[in-house]
Amino acid sequence: MLTTSMGQEPGALSKSEGKKDAASLLQGLTTERLNEASQGLDTKSALEIARIINQEDAKIAAAVKKSLPEIAKVIDQVARSLKEGGRLIYIGAGSSGRIAALDASECPPTYSTAPGQVQYIMAGGPKALASAVEVNEDSEELGQRDVARRRPTRKDVVIGVSASGRTPYVVAAVAYARARGARTAAVTCNPDSALAAAADTVIVAEVGAEVISGSTRMKAGTAQKMVLNMITTGAMTRIGYVYDNLMVNVHMQNSKLVERGIRVLMSACNIDRARAVETIKSAGRSVPVALVMLKAGVDKPEAVRRLAKSDGNVRLAIEDSGSEL
């Protein structure tokens, strides 16, 4: 049975902390501080405003760079999880949730992942993607309930995304998943947060004060998108859904993606367009199968067999090696 107090689960907020008023909780957050660089912003010209925002944005990559070891750890965890039949599940609220939803939604067309492999849980549900229902983010009970519906297990990686690191919905959901054996991570922009305490691995991109105080859809949001892009791109690459630096697992469902698949094959195999189109057709419109056919000099059934043997790892299928990641 779910409880709002979260019982004794790891990373749970204490009762005393839960009683603190919002002002005291926000006071120490770097993302809520006033930014001296943008003082008097409302008196600036359009070019001056753009210049200030650009100068602040230039600090984001350096902030993310400090957490590269933790990001790499999560990349490998996600790669192993997906290879073992597990899932990557993002949890977020508000802008952070929308960024997580975007990253999850882009995986099927980019890497042909099954819809259930990379998921997102959004405070307020799918309707919150377009409409503000941020009141839900204050509910620990809803966070527990929503993640419980996904039945997290030891095979899964659950990542909580929260700029402040204190969103009750996200903290409670991550703590619940961790208690049930899932590997958990936190992506936040404030150090020493409740979300960090709830997760196994902590990724902190401390971008500092926003140009508009507290508007974490700006620098914090950009940092979170960078981190999530690294995690899914890194994991899919480690699994073998990328060959060299090419999107070989592209899902060819529209004219743009069909053209991308053709160009991938032309580039990887140094062939002309006509041969690329012919091979993709004979491969059943599968770029990985076509690539293995051409690179290994095998027919379609053998290419399919090799890809099955390598769990979809294109390079291993070409080399016909059983090596592990």
Coordinates of C-alpha atoms in Angstrom, one line a residue:
M1 CA 0.0 0.0 0.0
L2 CA 1.3 3.4 -0.9
T3 CA 1.7 6.0 1.8
T4 CA 2.5 9.7 1.6
S5 CA 5.1 9.5 4.3
M6 CA 7.2 6.9 2.2
G7 CA 8.0 4.9 5.4
Q8 CA 11.6 3.8 5.7
E9 CA 12.4 3.8 2.0
P10 CA 15.9 5.0 1.1
G11 CA 16.2 8.6 0.2
A12 CA 12.8 9.5 1.7
L13 CA 12.2 13.0 2.9
S14 CA 12.0 13.3 6.7
K15 CA 8.8 14.5 8.3
S16 CA 10.5 17.6 9.6
E17 CA 11.8 18.4 6.1
G18 CA 8.4 17.9 4.7
K19 CA 7.0 20.5 7.0
K20 CA 9.4 23.2 5.9
D21 CA 7.7 26.0 4.0
A22 CA 8.5 26.5 0.4
A23 CA 10.4 29.7 0.9
S24 CA 13.0 28.1 3.2
L25 CA 13.4 25.2 0.8
L26 CA 14.0 27.5 -2.2
Q27 CA 16.2 29.9 -0.4
G28 CA 19.4 27.9 -0.7
L29 CA 19.0 26.8 -4.3
T30 CA 21.5 28.2 -6.8
T31 CA 18.8 28.1 -9.5
E32 CA 16.7 30.5 -7.5
R33 CA 19.3 33.2 -6.8
L34 CA 19.4 36.6 -8.5
N35 CA 21.7 36.8 -11.4
E36 CA 23.9 39.9 -11.3
A37 CA 24.6 39.7 -15.0
S38 CA 21.0 40.2 -15.9
Q39 CA 20.1 43.0 -13.5
G40 CA 18.0 45.7 -15.2
L41 CA 17.1 43.2 -17.9
D42 CA 13.8 45.0 -18.6
T43 CA 15.7 48.2 -19.5
K44 CA 17.9 46.5 -22.1
S45 CA 17.5 46.4 -25.9
A46 CA 16.7 43.2 -27.7
L47 CA 20.3 42.8 -28.7
E48 CA 21.5 43.3 -25.2
I49 CA 19.0 40.8 -23.8
A50 CA 20.1 38.2 -26.4
R51 CA 23.8 38.9 -25.6
I52 CA 23.2 38.4 -21.8
I53 CA 21.3 35.1 -22.4
N54 CA 24.0 33.9 -24.8
Q55 CA 26.8 34.7 -22.3
E56 CA 25.0 32.8 -19.6
D57 CA 24.3 29.9 -21.9
A58 CA 28.0 29.6 -22.6
K59 CA 28.5 28.4 -19.1
I60 CA 26.3 25.3 -19.4
A61 CA 28.7 22.9 -21.1
A62 CA 31.4 23.5 -18.5
A63 CA 28.9 22.8 -15.7
V64 CA 27.9 19.5 -17.4
K65 CA 31.5 18.6 -18.0
K66 CA 32.1 18.3 -14.2
S67 CA 29.7 15.3 -14.1
L68 CA 31.0 13.3 -17.0
P69 CA 32.2 10.4 -14.9
E70 CA 28.7 10.0 -13.4
I71 CA 27.1 10.4 -16.8
A72 CA 29.4 7.7 -18.1
K73 CA 28.4 5.4 -15.3
V74 CA 24.7 5.8 -16.0
I75 CA 25.3 5.3 -19.8
D76 CA 26.8 1.9 -19.0
Q77 CA 24.0 1.0 -16.6
V78 CA 21.4 1.9 -19.2
A79 CA 23.2 -0.1 -21.9
R80 CA 23.4 -3.2 -19.7
S81 CA 19.8 -2.8 -18.6
L82 CA 18.4 -2.6 -22.2
K83 CA 20.6 -5.6 -23.2
E84 CA 19.1 -7.6 -20.4
G85 CA 15.5 -6.7 -21.3
G86 CA 15.1 -3.9 -18.8
R87 CA 13.9 -0.4 -19.3
L88 CA 15.0 3.2 -18.9
I89 CA 12.3 5.1 -17.1
Y90 CA 12.5 8.9 -16.7
I91 CA 10.5 10.7 -14.0
G92 CA 10.0 14.4 -14.0
A93 CA 7.6 17.4 -13.5
G94 CA 7.2 20.7 -15.3
S95 CA 10.0 21.7 -17.7
S96 CA 12.2 18.8 -16.5
G97 CA 9.4 16.3 -17.2
R98 CA 8.9 17.7 -20.7
I99 CA 12.6 17.5 -21.5
A100 CA 12.6 13.9 -20.3
A101 CA 9.5 13.1 -22.4
L102 CA 11.2 14.6 -25.4
D103 CA 14.3 12.5 -25.0
A104 CA 12.3 9.3 -24.5
S105 CA 10.0 10.0 -27.5
E106 CA 13.0 10.5 -29.8
C107 CA 14.5 7.1 -29.2
P108 CA 12.1 4.9 -31.3
P109 CA 12.5 7.0 -34.6
T110 CA 16.3 7.4 -34.0
Y111 CA 17.3 4.0 -32.9
S112 CA 14.2 1.8 -33.7
T113 CA 13.8 1.0 -30.0
A114 CA 10.6 -0.6 -28.9
P115 CA 8.2 1.9 -27.4
G116 CA 8.5 0.4 -23.9
Q117 CA 12.3 0.4 -23.7
V118 CA 12.7 4.1 -23.0
Q119 CA 9.7 5.5 -21.1
Y120 CA 8.8 8.7 -19.2
I121 CA 6.6 9.4 -16.3
M122 CA 5.3 13.0 -16.1
A123 CA 3.6 14.6 -13.1
G124 CA 0.1 15.3 -14.2
G125 CA 0.2 12.7 -17.0
P126 CA 0.5 13.2 -20.8
K127 CA -1.8 16.3 -20.6
A128 CA 0.9 18.1 -18.6
L129 CA 3.1 18.1 -21.7
A130 CA 1.1 20.9 -23.2
S131 CA -0.8 22.3 -20.2
A132 CA 0.6 23.4 -16.8
V133 CA -0.6 21.1 -14.0
E134 CA 2.4 21.7 -11.8
V135 CA 0.4 21.3 -8.6
N136 CA 0.8 17.5 -9.0
E137 CA 4.6 17.8 -8.5
D138 CA 4.1 18.5 -4.8
S139 CA 2.5 15.0 -4.2
E140 CA 4.7 12.3 -3.0
E141 CA 1.8 9.9 -3.1
L142 CA 1.1 10.5 -6.8
G143 CA 4.8 10.0 -7.5
Q144 CA 4.8 6.7 -5.8
R145 CA 1.6 5.6 -7.4
D146 CA 2.7 6.5 -11.0
V147 CA 6.0 4.7 -10.8
A148 CA 4.4 1.7 -9.0
R149 CA 2.2 1.3 -12.1
R150 CA 5.3 0.6 -14.2
R151 CA 6.4 -2.2 -11.7
P152 CA 10.1 -1.3 -11.6
T153 CA 12.5 -4.2 -11.1
R154 CA 16.2 -4.9 -10.8
K155 CA 16.5 -4.9 -14.6
D156 CA 15.4 -1.2 -14.9
V157 CA 17.2 2.1 -14.6
V158 CA 15.0 4.9 -13.2
I159 CA 16.2 8.5 -13.6
G160 CA 14.6 11.4 -11.7
V161 CA 15.0 14.7 -13.5
S162 CA 14.5 17.9 -11.4
A163 CA 16.3 21.2 -11.6
S164 CA 15.8 22.0 -8.0
G165 CA 16.4 18.4 -6.8
R166 CA 13.6 18.8 -4.3
T167 CA 10.4 18.1 -6.3
P168 CA 8.4 15.8 -4.0
Y169 CA 6.8 13.8 -6.8
V170 CA 10.1 13.0 -8.4
V171 CA 11.9 12.3 -5.1
A172 CA 9.2 9.9 -3.9
A173 CA 9.1 8.1 -7.2
V174 CA 12.8 7.5 -7.4
A175 CA 12.9 6.4 -3.7
Y176 CA 10.1 3.9 -4.5
A177 CA 11.9 2.5 -7.5
R178 CA 15.2 2.2 -5.6
A179 CA 13.5 0.3 -2.8
R180 CA 12.2 -2.2 -5.3
G181 CA 15.7 -2.9 -6.7
A182 CA 15.9 -0.6 -9.7
R183 CA 19.1 1.2 -10.4
T184 CA 18.4 4.9 -9.9
A185 CA 20.0 8.2 -10.9
A186 CA 19.3 11.9 -10.3
V187 CA 19.8 14.6 -12.8
T188 CA 19.7 18.0 -11.1
C189 CA 21.2 21.5 -11.0
N190 CA 21.6 21.9 -7.3
P191 CA 24.0 20.0 -5.0
D192 CA 23.1 18.2 -1.8
S193 CA 19.5 17.7 -2.7
A194 CA 16.7 15.4 -1.5
L195 CA 16.7 13.8 -5.0
A196 CA 20.4 13.1 -4.7
A197 CA 19.8 11.3 -1.4
A198 CA 17.1 9.2 -3.0
A199 CA 19.2 8.0 -5.9
D200 CA 22.2 5.7 -6.4
T201 CA 24.1 7.9 -8.8
V202 CA 23.9 11.7 -8.8
I203 CA 24.5 13.9 -11.9
V204 CA 24.7 17.6 -10.9
A205 CA 25.0 20.3 -13.5
E206 CA 25.4 23.4 -11.4
V207 CA 24.6 26.1 -13.9
G208 CA 24.0 28.8 -11.3
A209 CA 21.4 31.6 -11.3
E210 CA 19.1 31.9 -14.2
V211 CA 18.8 35.1 -16.3
I212 CA 15.2 35.3 -15.2
S213 CA 15.4 34.3 -11.5
G214 CA 14.0 30.8 -11.0
S215 CA 13.2 30.2 -14.7
T216 CA 14.8 26.7 -14.9
R217 CA 13.5 26.1 -18.4
M218 CA 16.5 28.2 -19.4
K219 CA 20.1 27.2 -18.4
A220 CA 18.9 24.3 -16.1
G221 CA 16.6 23.0 -18.8
T222 CA 19.4 23.1 -21.4
A223 CA 21.8 21.3 -19.1
Q224 CA 19.3 18.6 -18.4
K225 CA 18.6 18.1 -22.1
M226 CA 22.4 17.8 -22.7
V227 CA 22.7 15.2 -20.0
L228 CA 19.7 13.1 -21.2
N229 CA 21.0 13.3 -24.8
M230 CA 24.3 12.0 -23.6
I231 CA 22.7 9.1 -21.6
T232 CA 20.5 7.8 -24.4
T233 CA 23.0 8.4 -27.2
G234 CA 25.8 6.8 -25.2
A235 CA 23.7 3.8 -24.3
M236 CA 22.5 3.2 -27.8
T237 CA 26.0 3.5 -29.1
R238 CA 27.4 1.1 -26.5
I239 CA 24.6 -1.4 -27.4
G240 CA 25.6 -1.2 -31.1
Y241 CA 22.8 0.8 -32.6
V242 CA 25.3 3.2 -34.0
Y243 CA 28.0 2.2 -36.5
D244 CA 31.0 4.6 -36.6
N245 CA 29.1 7.8 -36.0
L246 CA 26.1 6.9 -38.2
M247 CA 22.5 6.4 -37.3
V248 CA 22.3 2.9 -38.7
N249 CA 19.2 1.8 -36.7
V250 CA 17.1 4.7 -38.1
H251 CA 13.4 3.8 -38.4
M252 CA 12.5 4.6 -42.0
Q253 CA 8.9 5.7 -41.7
N254 CA 8.9 8.9 -43.7
S255 CA 10.6 10.3 -46.7
K256 CA 13.3 12.1 -44.7
L257 CA 14.2 9.0 -42.7
V258 CA 14.2 6.9 -45.8
E259 CA 16.7 9.3 -47.4
R260 CA 18.8 9.3 -44.2
G261 CA 18.9 5.5 -44.3
I262 CA 20.1 5.6 -47.9
R263 CA 22.8 8.2 -47.2
V264 CA 24.0 6.2 -44.1
L265 CA 24.5 3.1 -46.3
M266 CA 26.2 5.2 -49.0
S267 CA 28.6 6.7 -46.5
A268 CA 29.4 3.5 -44.5
C269 CA 30.0 1.3 -47.5
N270 CA 31.3 3.9 -50.0
I271 CA 28.7 2.9 -52.6
D272 CA 26.5 4.9 -55.0
R273 CA 22.8 5.7 -54.5
A274 CA 21.5 3.0 -56.8
R275 CA 23.3 0.2 -55.0
A276 CA 22.2 1.5 -51.6
V277 CA 18.6 1.7 -52.6
E278 CA 18.7 -1.8 -54.2
T279 CA 20.4 -3.3 -51.1
I280 CA 18.0 -1.7 -48.6
K281 CA 15.0 -3.1 -50.7
S282 CA 16.6 -6.6 -50.7
A283 CA 17.2 -6.2 -46.9
G284 CA 13.5 -5.6 -46.2
R285 CA 14.0 -1.9 -45.7
S286 CA 16.4 -2.5 -42.8
V287 CA 19.5 -0.4 -42.7
P288 CA 21.3 -2.7 -40.2
V289 CA 20.6 -5.8 -42.3
A290 CA 21.7 -4.0 -45.5
L291 CA 24.9 -2.8 -43.8
V292 CA 25.8 -6.3 -42.6
M293 CA 25.1 -7.7 -46.0
L294 CA 27.4 -5.3 -47.7
K295 CA 30.2 -5.1 -45.1
A296 CA 30.4 -8.8 -44.4
G297 CA 29.5 -9.9 -47.9
V298 CA 26.7 -12.2 -46.8
D299 CA 23.0 -12.7 -47.9
K300 CA 20.0 -11.4 -46.0
P301 CA 19.3 -14.6 -43.9
E302 CA 23.0 -14.7 -42.8
A303 CA 22.9 -10.9 -41.9
V304 CA 19.7 -11.4 -39.9
R305 CA 21.2 -14.4 -38.1
R306 CA 24.3 -12.4 -37.2
L307 CA 22.3 -9.5 -35.9
A308 CA 20.2 -11.8 -33.8
K309 CA 23.4 -13.4 -32.4
S310 CA 24.9 -10.0 -31.5
D311 CA 21.6 -8.6 -30.0
G312 CA 21.4 -6.0 -32.7
N313 CA 25.0 -4.8 -32.4
V314 CA 25.9 -3.9 -36.0
R315 CA 29.7 -3.9 -35.6
L316 CA 29.7 -7.3 -33.8
A317 CA 27.4 -8.7 -36.5
I318 CA 29.7 -7.5 -39.2
E319 CA 32.7 -9.1 -37.4
D320 CA 30.6 -12.1 -36.3
S321 CA 32.0 -11.8 -32.8
G322 CA 30.3 -12.7 -29.6
S323 CA 32.2 -10.1 -27.6
E324 CA 30.4 -8.3 -24.8
L325 CA 30.1 -4.6 -24.3

